[in-house]
mmCIF file of C-alpha atoms in Angstrom:
data_model
loop_
_atom_site.group_PDB
_atom_site.id
_atom_site.type_symbol
_atom_site.label_atom_id
_atom_site.label_comp_id
_atom_site.label_asym_id
_atom_site.label_seq_id
_atom_site.Cartn_x
_atom_site.Cartn_y
_atom_site.Cartn_z
ATOM 1 C CA MET A 1 5.153 6.898 -21.420
ATOM 2 C CA LYS A 2 4.594 7.919 -17.821
ATOM 3 C CA TYR A 3 5.550 5.860 -14.786
ATOM 4 C CA THR A 4 4.387 5.552 -11.192
ATOM 5 C CA LYS A 5 4.997 3.520 -8.057
ATOM 6 C CA LEU A 6 2.940 0.354 -7.671
ATOM 7 C CA GLY A 7 1.136 0.983 -4.396
ATOM 8 C CA ASN A 8 3.242 0.377 -1.294
ATOM 9 C CA SER A 9 6.167 -1.025 -3.264
ATOM 10 C CA ASP A 10 9.296 0.366 -4.844
ATOM 11 C CA LEU A 11 8.329 -0.994 -8.261
ATOM 12 C CA ASN A 12 8.302 1.764 -10.886
ATOM 13 C CA VAL A 13 5.707 0.751 -13.466
ATOM 14 C CA SER A 14 4.444 2.175 -16.730
ATOM 15 C CA ARG A 15 0.908 3.589 -16.521
ATOM 16 C CA VAL A 16 -0.105 0.809 -18.917
ATOM 17 C CA CYS A 17 0.437 -2.872 -18.186
ATOM 18 C CA MET A 18 0.501 -5.259 -21.131
ATOM 19 C CA GLY A 19 -1.871 -8.131 -20.483
ATOM 20 C CA CYS A 20 -0.478 -11.348 -21.886
ATOM 21 C CA MET A 21 -3.548 -13.596 -21.869
ATOM 22 C CA GLY A 22 -3.626 -13.266 -25.648
ATOM 23 C CA PHE A 23 -0.248 -14.970 -26.004
ATOM 24 C CA GLY A 24 0.133 -18.738 -25.987
ATOM 25 C CA ASP A 25 -0.565 -22.002 -27.775
ATOM 26 C CA ALA A 26 -4.220 -21.867 -28.839
ATOM 27 C CA GLY A 27 -4.414 -25.631 -28.533
ATOM 28 C CA GLN A 28 -3.554 -25.691 -24.842
ATOM 29 C CA GLY A 29 -6.103 -23.479 -23.145
ATOM 30 C CA GLN A 30 -9.571 -22.006 -23.000
ATOM 31 C CA HIS A 31 -9.017 -19.396 -25.736
ATOM 32 C CA ALA A 32 -8.845 -20.200 -29.454
ATOM 33 C CA TRP A 33 -7.843 -16.668 -30.527
ATOM 34 C CA THR A 34 -4.389 -16.413 -28.901
ATOM 35 C CA LEU A 35 -1.199 -15.543 -30.805
ATOM 36 C CA ASP A 36 1.605 -17.941 -31.602
ATOM 37 C CA GLU A 37 5.063 -17.254 -30.254
ATOM 38 C CA ALA A 38 6.439 -15.359 -33.245
ATOM 39 C CA HIS A 39 3.584 -12.847 -33.246
ATOM 40 C CA SER A 40 3.587 -12.616 -29.431
ATOM 41 C CA ARG A 41 7.246 -11.653 -29.505
ATOM 42 C CA GLU A 42 6.556 -8.875 -32.013
ATOM 43 C CA ILE A 43 3.881 -7.357 -29.776
ATOM 44 C CA ILE A 44 6.027 -7.587 -26.637
ATOM 45 C CA LYS A 45 9.019 -6.039 -28.400
ATOM 46 C CA HIS A 46 6.878 -3.209 -29.711
ATOM 47 C CA GLY A 47 5.505 -2.585 -26.224
ATOM 48 C CA LEU A 48 9.021 -2.310 -24.863
ATOM 49 C CA GLU A 49 9.930 0.134 -27.636
ATOM 50 C CA LEU A 50 6.948 2.284 -26.633
ATOM 51 C CA GLY A 51 8.074 2.384 -22.998
ATOM 52 C CA VAL A 52 5.815 -0.293 -21.522
ATOM 53 C CA ASN A 53 7.802 -1.987 -18.735
ATOM 54 C CA PHE A 54 4.933 -3.777 -16.918
ATOM 55 C CA TYR A 55 3.801 -7.236 -18.138
ATOM 56 C CA ASP A 56 1.131 -9.491 -16.662
ATOM 57 C CA THR A 57 0.671 -13.193 -17.349
ATOM 58 C CA ALA A 58 -0.501 -16.294 -15.443
ATOM 59 C CA ILE A 59 0.243 -19.975 -15.189
ATOM 60 C CA ALA A 60 -3.379 -20.604 -16.217
ATOM 61 C CA TYR A 61 -3.038 -18.858 -19.567
ATOM 62 C CA GLN A 62 -2.909 -21.437 -22.340
ATOM 63 C CA GLY A 63 -1.438 -24.219 -20.253
ATOM 64 C CA GLY A 64 1.560 -22.167 -19.163
ATOM 65 C CA THR A 65 2.626 -21.321 -22.723
ATOM 66 C CA SER A 66 1.870 -17.631 -22.195
ATOM 67 C CA GLU A 67 4.475 -17.580 -19.434
ATOM 68 C CA GLN A 68 6.911 -19.384 -21.709
ATOM 69 C CA TYR A 69 6.437 -16.951 -24.601
ATOM 70 C CA VAL A 70 6.626 -13.892 -22.350
ATOM 71 C CA GLY A 71 9.670 -15.154 -20.485
ATOM 72 C CA ARG A 72 11.651 -15.856 -23.636
ATOM 73 C CA ALA A 73 10.709 -12.522 -25.224
ATOM 74 C CA LEU A 74 11.614 -10.439 -22.191
ATOM 75 C CA ARG A 75 14.905 -12.285 -21.784
ATOM 76 C CA ASP A 76 15.762 -11.548 -25.413
ATOM 77 C CA PHE A 77 14.537 -7.957 -25.680
ATOM 78 C CA ALA A 78 15.031 -6.377 -22.241
ATOM 79 C CA ARG A 79 17.273 -6.335 -19.215
ATOM 80 C CA ARG A 80 15.635 -8.136 -16.312
ATOM 81 C CA ASP A 81 15.936 -5.157 -13.978
ATOM 82 C CA GLU A 82 14.233 -2.882 -16.509
ATOM 83 C CA VAL A 83 10.910 -4.731 -16.575
ATOM 84 C CA VAL A 84 8.263 -5.481 -13.976
ATOM 85 C CA LEU A 85 6.847 -8.952 -14.470
ATOM 86 C CA ALA A 86 3.700 -10.224 -12.791
ATOM 87 C CA THR A 87 2.229 -13.699 -12.911
ATOM 88 C CA LYS A 88 -0.632 -15.393 -11.108
ATOM 89 C CA PHE A 89 -1.395 -18.734 -9.455
ATOM 90 C CA LEU A 90 -4.627 -20.700 -9.127
ATOM 91 C CA PRO A 91 -6.267 -22.135 -5.994
ATOM 92 C CA ARG A 92 -5.487 -25.636 -4.767
ATOM 93 C CA THR A 93 -7.095 -28.377 -6.829
ATOM 94 C CA PRO A 94 -9.361 -31.057 -5.299
ATOM 95 C CA GLU A 95 -6.592 -33.554 -6.034
ATOM 96 C CA GLU A 96 -4.058 -31.508 -4.053
ATOM 97 C CA ILE A 97 -6.475 -31.154 -1.165
ATOM 98 C CA ALA A 98 -7.119 -34.905 -1.138
ATOM 99 C CA ALA A 99 -3.375 -35.559 -1.204
ATOM 100 C CA GLY A 100 -2.800 -33.263 1.768
ATOM 101 C CA VAL A 101 -0.832 -30.601 -0.113
ATOM 102 C CA SER A 102 -0.861 -27.557 2.175
ATOM 103 C CA GLY A 103 -1.615 -24.032 1.056
ATOM 104 C CA GLN A 104 2.002 -23.095 1.718
ATOM 105 C CA ARG A 105 3.347 -25.951 -0.385
ATOM 106 C CA HIS A 106 0.841 -25.216 -3.140
ATOM 107 C CA VAL A 107 2.040 -21.611 -3.460
ATOM 108 C CA GLU A 108 5.653 -22.777 -3.594
ATOM 109 C CA ASN A 109 4.925 -25.458 -6.189
ATOM 110 C CA MET A 110 2.992 -23.074 -8.397
ATOM 111 C CA LEU A 111 5.673 -20.382 -8.277
ATOM 112 C CA ASN A 112 8.429 -22.874 -8.992
ATOM 113 C CA GLN A 113 6.553 -24.024 -12.094
ATOM 114 C CA SER A 114 5.962 -20.450 -13.217
ATOM 115 C CA LEU A 115 9.643 -19.598 -12.781
ATOM 116 C CA LYS A 116 10.500 -22.642 -14.860
ATOM 117 C CA ASN A 117 8.060 -21.554 -17.569
ATOM 118 C CA LEU A 118 9.430 -18.012 -17.517
ATOM 119 C CA GLY A 119 13.070 -19.072 -17.353
ATOM 120 C CA MET A 120 13.625 -16.604 -14.520
ATOM 121 C CA ASP A 121 14.829 -16.644 -10.919
ATOM 122 C CA TYR A 122 12.117 -14.362 -9.533
ATOM 123 C CA VAL A 123 8.966 -12.446 -10.413
ATOM 124 C CA ASP A 124 8.380 -8.858 -9.400
ATOM 125 C CA LEU A 125 4.736 -9.373 -8.478
ATOM 126 C CA TYR A 126 3.148 -12.709 -7.590
ATOM 127 C CA ILE A 127 -0.633 -12.599 -7.670
ATOM 128 C CA CYS A 128 -3.271 -14.840 -6.156
ATOM 129 C CA HIS A 129 -5.518 -15.303 -9.212
ATOM 130 C CA MET A 130 -8.714 -15.693 -7.189
ATOM 131 C CA TRP A 131 -9.878 -16.243 -3.629
ATOM 132 C CA ASP A 132 -9.393 -19.851 -2.532
ATOM 133 C CA TRP A 133 -12.392 -20.791 -0.411
ATOM 134 C CA ASN A 134 -10.962 -24.251 0.290
ATOM 135 C CA THR A 135 -7.672 -23.049 1.750
ATOM 136 C CA PRO A 136 -7.245 -20.904 4.888
ATOM 137 C CA ILE A 137 -6.109 -17.424 3.896
ATOM 138 C CA GLU A 138 -3.506 -17.691 6.678
ATOM 139 C CA ASP A 139 -1.877 -20.542 4.761
ATOM 140 C CA VAL A 140 -1.936 -18.624 1.482
ATOM 141 C CA MET A 141 -0.404 -15.499 3.014
ATOM 142 C CA ASP A 142 2.184 -17.563 4.872
ATOM 143 C CA GLY A 143 3.080 -19.316 1.625
ATOM 144 C CA LEU A 144 3.388 -16.036 -0.228
ATOM 145 C CA ASN A 145 5.536 -14.520 2.501
ATOM 146 C CA ARG A 146 7.880 -17.500 2.347
ATOM 147 C CA GLN A 147 8.413 -16.864 -1.357
ATOM 148 C CA VAL A 148 9.179 -13.202 -0.707
ATOM 149 C CA VAL A 149 11.673 -14.171 1.994
ATOM 150 C CA ALA A 150 13.225 -16.714 -0.389
ATOM 151 C CA GLY A 151 13.675 -14.002 -3.017
ATOM 152 C CA LYS A 152 11.442 -15.685 -5.594
ATOM 153 C CA ALA A 153 8.834 -12.895 -5.491
ATOM 154 C CA ARG A 154 9.561 -9.246 -4.757
ATOM 155 C CA TYR A 155 5.964 -8.296 -3.953
ATOM 156 C CA ILE A 156 2.569 -9.956 -3.811
ATOM 157 C CA GLY A 157 -0.911 -9.062 -5.007
ATOM 158 C CA ILE A 158 -4.376 -10.493 -5.488
ATOM 159 C CA SER A 159 -7.009 -10.642 -8.214
ATOM 160 C CA ASN A 160 -10.770 -11.191 -8.313
ATOM 161 C CA CYS A 161 -11.582 -10.421 -4.691
ATOM 162 C CA PHE A 162 -13.818 -8.226 -2.569
ATOM 163 C CA ALA A 163 -12.457 -5.341 -0.517
ATOM 164 C CA TRP A 164 -13.125 -7.219 2.729
ATOM 165 C CA GLN A 165 -11.033 -10.124 1.481
ATOM 166 C CA ILE A 166 -7.906 -8.112 0.744
ATOM 167 C CA ALA A 167 -8.427 -6.234 4.027
ATOM 168 C CA LYS A 168 -8.606 -9.527 5.921
ATOM 169 C CA ALA A 169 -5.531 -10.918 4.180
ATOM 170 C CA ASN A 170 -3.469 -7.819 4.919
ATOM 171 C CA ALA A 171 -4.647 -7.655 8.517
ATOM 172 C CA ILE A 172 -3.365 -11.213 9.020
ATOM 173 C CA ALA A 173 -0.091 -10.342 7.293
ATOM 174 C CA GLU A 174 0.383 -7.264 9.484
ATOM 175 C CA ARG A 175 -0.335 -9.266 12.633
ATOM 176 C CA GLU A 176 2.205 -11.939 11.676
ATOM 177 C CA GLY A 177 4.853 -9.619 10.237
ATOM 178 C CA TRP A 178 4.421 -11.054 6.732
ATOM 179 C CA ALA A 179 4.545 -9.388 3.328
ATOM 180 C CA LYS A 180 1.302 -7.568 2.542
ATOM 181 C CA LEU A 181 -0.620 -7.390 -0.717
ATOM 182 C CA VAL A 182 0.375 -4.267 -2.663
ATOM 183 C CA SER A 183 -2.005 -4.536 -5.626
ATOM 184 C CA VAL A 184 -5.396 -5.793 -6.693
ATOM 185 C CA GLN A 185 -6.387 -6.819 -10.208
ATOM 186 C CA GLY A 186 -10.144 -6.628 -10.565
ATOM 187 C CA HIS A 187 -12.775 -6.301 -13.271
ATOM 188 C CA TYR A 188 -13.130 -2.558 -13.897
ATOM 189 C CA ASN A 189 -13.855 -0.445 -16.949
ATOM 190 C CA LEU A 190 -16.199 2.268 -18.167
ATOM 191 C CA ILE A 191 -19.142 -0.140 -18.535
ATOM 192 C CA PHE A 192 -18.413 -2.178 -15.406
ATOM 193 C CA ARG A 193 -17.765 0.090 -12.427
ATOM 194 C CA GLU A 194 -18.742 -2.041 -9.453
ATOM 195 C CA GLU A 195 -15.194 -1.710 -8.070
ATOM 196 C CA GLU A 196 -16.076 1.888 -7.183
ATOM 197 C CA ARG A 197 -18.404 0.763 -4.384
ATOM 198 C CA GLU A 198 -15.852 -0.490 -1.853
ATOM 199 C CA MET A 199 -12.618 -1.533 -3.566
ATOM 200 C CA ALA A 200 -11.593 1.851 -4.973
ATOM 201 C CA PRO A 201 -12.094 3.786 -1.714
ATOM 202 C CA TYR A 202 -10.290 1.063 0.241
ATOM 203 C CA CYS A 203 -7.328 1.037 -2.148
ATOM 204 C CA ASP A 204 -7.117 4.817 -2.062
ATOM 205 C CA GLU A 205 -7.041 4.772 1.743
ATOM 206 C CA GLU A 206 -4.412 2.018 1.962
ATOM 207 C CA ASN A 207 -2.329 2.991 -1.102
ATOM 208 C CA ILE A 208 -2.971 -0.348 -2.786
ATOM 209 C CA ALA A 209 -2.492 -0.231 -6.541
ATOM 210 C CA MET A 210 -5.462 -1.015 -8.761
ATOM 211 C CA THR A 211 -4.400 -2.746 -11.981
ATOM 212 C CA PRO A 212 -7.734 -3.767 -13.496
ATOM 213 C CA TYR A 213 -8.242 -6.315 -16.232
ATOM 214 C CA SER A 214 -10.853 -6.131 -19.006
ATOM 215 C CA ALA A 215 -9.938 -2.457 -19.328
ATOM 216 C CA LEU A 216 -11.648 -2.260 -22.727
ATOM 217 C CA ALA A 217 -14.398 -4.788 -21.945
ATOM 218 C CA SER A 218 -12.883 -7.358 -24.317
ATOM 219 C CA GLY A 219 -12.856 -4.809 -27.134
ATOM 220 C CA ARG A 220 -16.358 -3.420 -26.658
ATOM 221 C CA LEU A 221 -15.072 -0.025 -25.549
ATOM 222 C CA ALA A 222 -12.852 0.212 -28.618
ATOM 223 C CA ARG A 223 -15.620 -0.245 -31.220
ATOM 224 C CA ARG A 224 -18.983 1.281 -32.013
ATOM 225 C CA PRO A 225 -22.020 -0.854 -31.140
ATOM 226 C CA GLY A 226 -22.499 -3.392 -33.904
ATOM 227 C CA GLU A 227 -18.822 -3.571 -34.834
ATOM 228 C CA THR A 228 -17.197 -6.857 -33.934
ATOM 229 C CA SER A 229 -13.933 -8.795 -33.846
ATOM 230 C CA VAL A 230 -12.743 -12.375 -33.820
ATOM 231 C CA ARG A 231 -12.385 -12.301 -30.063
ATOM 232 C CA MET A 232 -15.807 -10.763 -29.514
ATOM 233 C CA GLU A 233 -17.314 -13.516 -31.634
ATOM 234 C CA LYS A 234 -15.353 -16.417 -30.155
ATOM 235 C CA ASP A 235 -14.739 -15.482 -26.516
ATOM 236 C CA ALA A 236 -17.686 -17.080 -24.737
ATOM 237 C CA PHE A 237 -16.378 -15.930 -21.351
ATOM 238 C CA ALA A 238 -16.458 -12.277 -22.395
ATOM 239 C CA LYS A 239 -19.902 -12.655 -23.956
ATOM 240 C CA PHE A 240 -21.131 -14.033 -20.653
ATOM 241 C CA LYS A 241 -19.815 -10.939 -18.871
ATOM 242 C CA TYR A 242 -21.330 -8.301 -21.139
ATOM 243 C CA ASP A 243 -24.129 -9.530 -23.373
ATOM 244 C CA ALA A 244 -26.807 -9.297 -20.658
ATOM 245 C CA THR A 245 -26.244 -5.542 -20.224
ATOM 246 C CA LYS A 246 -25.655 -4.627 -23.864
ATOM 247 C CA ALA A 247 -28.495 -2.114 -24.173
ATOM 248 C CA GLN A 248 -27.292 -0.159 -21.132
ATOM 249 C CA ASP A 249 -23.652 -0.365 -22.131
ATOM 250 C CA ASP A 250 -24.238 0.782 -25.720
ATOM 251 C CA ILE A 251 -25.343 4.210 -24.467
ATOM 252 C CA ILE A 252 -21.928 4.714 -22.860
ATOM 253 C CA ILE A 253 -20.056 3.195 -25.805
ATOM 254 C CA ASN A 254 -21.779 5.640 -28.161
ATOM 255 C CA ARG A 255 -20.612 8.512 -25.962
ATOM 256 C CA VAL A 256 -17.058 7.172 -26.138
ATOM 257 C CA ALA A 257 -17.381 7.186 -29.933
ATOM 258 C CA GLU A 258 -18.706 10.763 -29.970
ATOM 259 C CA ILE A 259 -15.862 12.078 -27.817
ATOM 260 C CA ALA A 260 -13.286 10.159 -29.851
ATOM 261 C CA GLU A 261 -14.624 11.642 -33.097
ATOM 262 C CA ALA A 262 -14.710 15.149 -31.667
ATOM 263 C CA ARG A 263 -11.153 14.832 -30.338
ATOM 264 C CA GLY A 264 -9.755 13.087 -33.411
ATOM 265 C CA VAL A 265 -8.541 10.124 -31.355
ATOM 266 C CA SER A 266 -9.466 6.451 -31.069
ATOM 267 C CA MET A 267 -12.157 5.009 -28.803
ATOM 268 C CA THR A 268 -9.396 3.029 -27.120
ATOM 269 C CA GLU A 269 -7.687 6.262 -26.115
ATOM 270 C CA VAL A 270 -10.867 7.774 -24.677
ATOM 271 C CA SER A 271 -11.873 4.646 -22.740
ATOM 272 C CA LEU A 272 -8.433 4.160 -21.235
ATOM 273 C CA ALA A 273 -7.905 7.869 -20.553
ATOM 274 C CA TRP A 274 -11.023 7.719 -18.384
ATOM 275 C CA LEU A 275 -9.782 4.619 -16.551
ATOM 276 C CA LEU A 276 -6.362 6.154 -16.025
ATOM 277 C CA THR A 277 -8.013 8.853 -13.891
ATOM 278 C CA LYS A 278 -9.097 6.085 -11.500
ATOM 279 C CA VAL A 279 -6.328 3.464 -11.308
ATOM 280 C CA THR A 280 -2.573 2.914 -11.208
ATOM 281 C CA ALA A 281 -2.158 0.936 -14.417
ATOM 282 C CA PRO A 282 -4.862 -0.857 -16.402
ATOM 283 C CA VAL A 283 -3.984 -4.267 -17.807
ATOM 284 C CA VAL A 284 -4.501 -3.964 -21.556
ATOM 285 C CA GLY A 285 -4.470 -7.019 -23.769
ATOM 286 C CA ALA A 286 -2.723 -6.610 -27.102
ATOM 287 C CA THR A 287 -2.803 -8.939 -30.094
ATOM 288 C CA LYS A 288 -2.098 -6.248 -32.716
ATOM 289 C CA PHE A 289 0.290 -3.297 -32.829
ATOM 290 C CA HIS A 290 -2.501 -0.726 -32.781
ATOM 291 C CA HIS A 291 -3.848 -2.194 -29.517
ATOM 292 C CA ILE A 292 -0.755 -1.294 -27.539
ATOM 293 C CA GLU A 293 -0.175 1.907 -29.521
ATOM 294 C CA GLY A 294 -3.653 3.143 -28.601
ATOM 295 C CA ALA A 295 -3.088 2.260 -24.957
ATOM 296 C CA VAL A 296 0.171 4.194 -24.851
ATOM 297 C CA LYS A 297 -1.423 7.238 -26.504
ATOM 298 C CA ALA A 298 -4.179 7.175 -23.850
ATOM 299 C CA VAL A 299 -1.605 8.038 -21.196
ATOM 300 C CA GLU A 300 -1.186 11.458 -22.794
ATOM 301 C CA LEU A 301 -4.903 12.165 -23.321
ATOM 302 C CA ALA A 302 -6.509 14.396 -20.690
ATOM 303 C CA LEU A 303 -10.294 14.344 -20.686
ATOM 304 C CA THR A 304 -12.217 17.413 -19.520
ATOM 305 C CA ASP A 305 -14.453 17.310 -16.476
ATOM 306 C CA GLU A 306 -17.440 17.656 -18.802
ATOM 307 C CA GLU A 307 -16.330 14.686 -20.911
ATOM 308 C CA ILE A 308 -15.815 12.538 -17.825
ATOM 309 C CA ALA A 309 -19.238 13.468 -16.493
ATOM 310 C CA SER A 310 -20.826 12.645 -19.847
ATOM 311 C CA LEU A 311 -19.193 9.215 -19.891
ATOM 312 C CA GLU A 312 -20.163 8.409 -16.316
ATOM 313 C CA ALA A 313 -23.738 9.683 -16.185
ATOM 314 C CA PRO A 314 -25.514 6.797 -18.006
ATOM 315 C CA TYR A 315 -24.026 4.043 -15.849
ATOM 316 C CA VAL A 316 -26.384 1.804 -13.914
ATOM 317 C CA PRO A 317 -25.414 -0.958 -11.448
ATOM 318 C CA HIS A 318 -24.363 -4.232 -13.048
ATOM 319 C CA PRO A 319 -24.582 -7.741 -11.611
ATOM 320 C CA LEU A 320 -21.272 -9.400 -10.856
ATOM 321 C CA ALA A 321 -20.032 -11.524 -13.736
ATOM 322 C CA GLY A 322 -17.231 -13.929 -14.516
ATOM 323 C CA VAL A 323 -14.948 -15.057 -11.713
ATOM 324 C CA MET A 324 -16.383 -12.575 -9.212
ATOM 325 C CA ALA A 325 -19.875 -14.007 -9.650
ATOM 326 C CA GLN A 326 -18.424 -17.255 -8.324
ATOM 327 C CA ASN A 327 -16.554 -15.664 -5.406
ATOM 328 C CA ARG A 328 -18.624 -17.181 -2.637
ATOM 329 C CA PRO A 329 -18.192 -20.030 -0.167
ATOM 330 C CA PRO A 330 -19.042 -23.535 -1.378
ATOM 331 C CA LYS A 331 -22.487 -24.778 -0.472
ATOM 332 C CA ARG A 332 -22.579 -26.649 2.794
ATOM 333 C CA ARG A 333 -23.698 -30.232 2.764
ATOM 334 C CA ASP A 334 -26.011 -31.204 5.606
#
């Protein structure tokens, strides 16, 4: 395993981050394909054995049970100071807004619940899961800074945002002397490269770490066109993100398969090796041993310039999908 600094922080992270959305009680969330605790623990332990020290979860994953599983496993299998743990919080709910719960209080309440789920005193990286259009960003950044000052979060980040949004948030933080966002977790992979328009250049300029999710496009970049999996069949959210562009994407996926066959490696390794030339640490979901093993092997795979060019050439612009397609202000009522 190789390690690197996470943006403008002193966190030393593995080049692969284990995404923990696949862990949790399948009866308590939006995904029916998640692993129970016993199998989740096996995957996490194996990741640690392979040198993965960076783990990403969220309070929204399976009703908080992902945080619970991850917290117990890391407490049992690793020293706290040897792992980098990230979790995420959701925007204020309509009920909180109606009750007058401030953005600052919301951040504190959410982190306190996550720490309870995790069984920990602090998280290394606390991430705003998505832009909250109903809460002033000043309140969110103030709330996050208060948690850093209190020692409950070492650093802060954001997910599912535009470059102008993270720039605005950090400009406010700099003006007020608050903690700034050190990472962004966006939707980025070989068949969805819209982050290259503005986010990637901005992050490069400001030394903000990119830790993208959907690194393998929910498994599509790990299998030849036509091959499937339980998740690909059952995950309606992922189907919504990719099915509309399947014909375009299959051209690239076939090239991944050709390079993998020629190199004698897996498609996972090729797809992630490409992404690793662009970002700090992709978030890779793992529900089987070979998922995390392939991700770790990708760190050592160096693609040639010709291979990279071959993979990139067929790409065409994609419409925003998933959470980012909804990242817009609420409609005004006249």
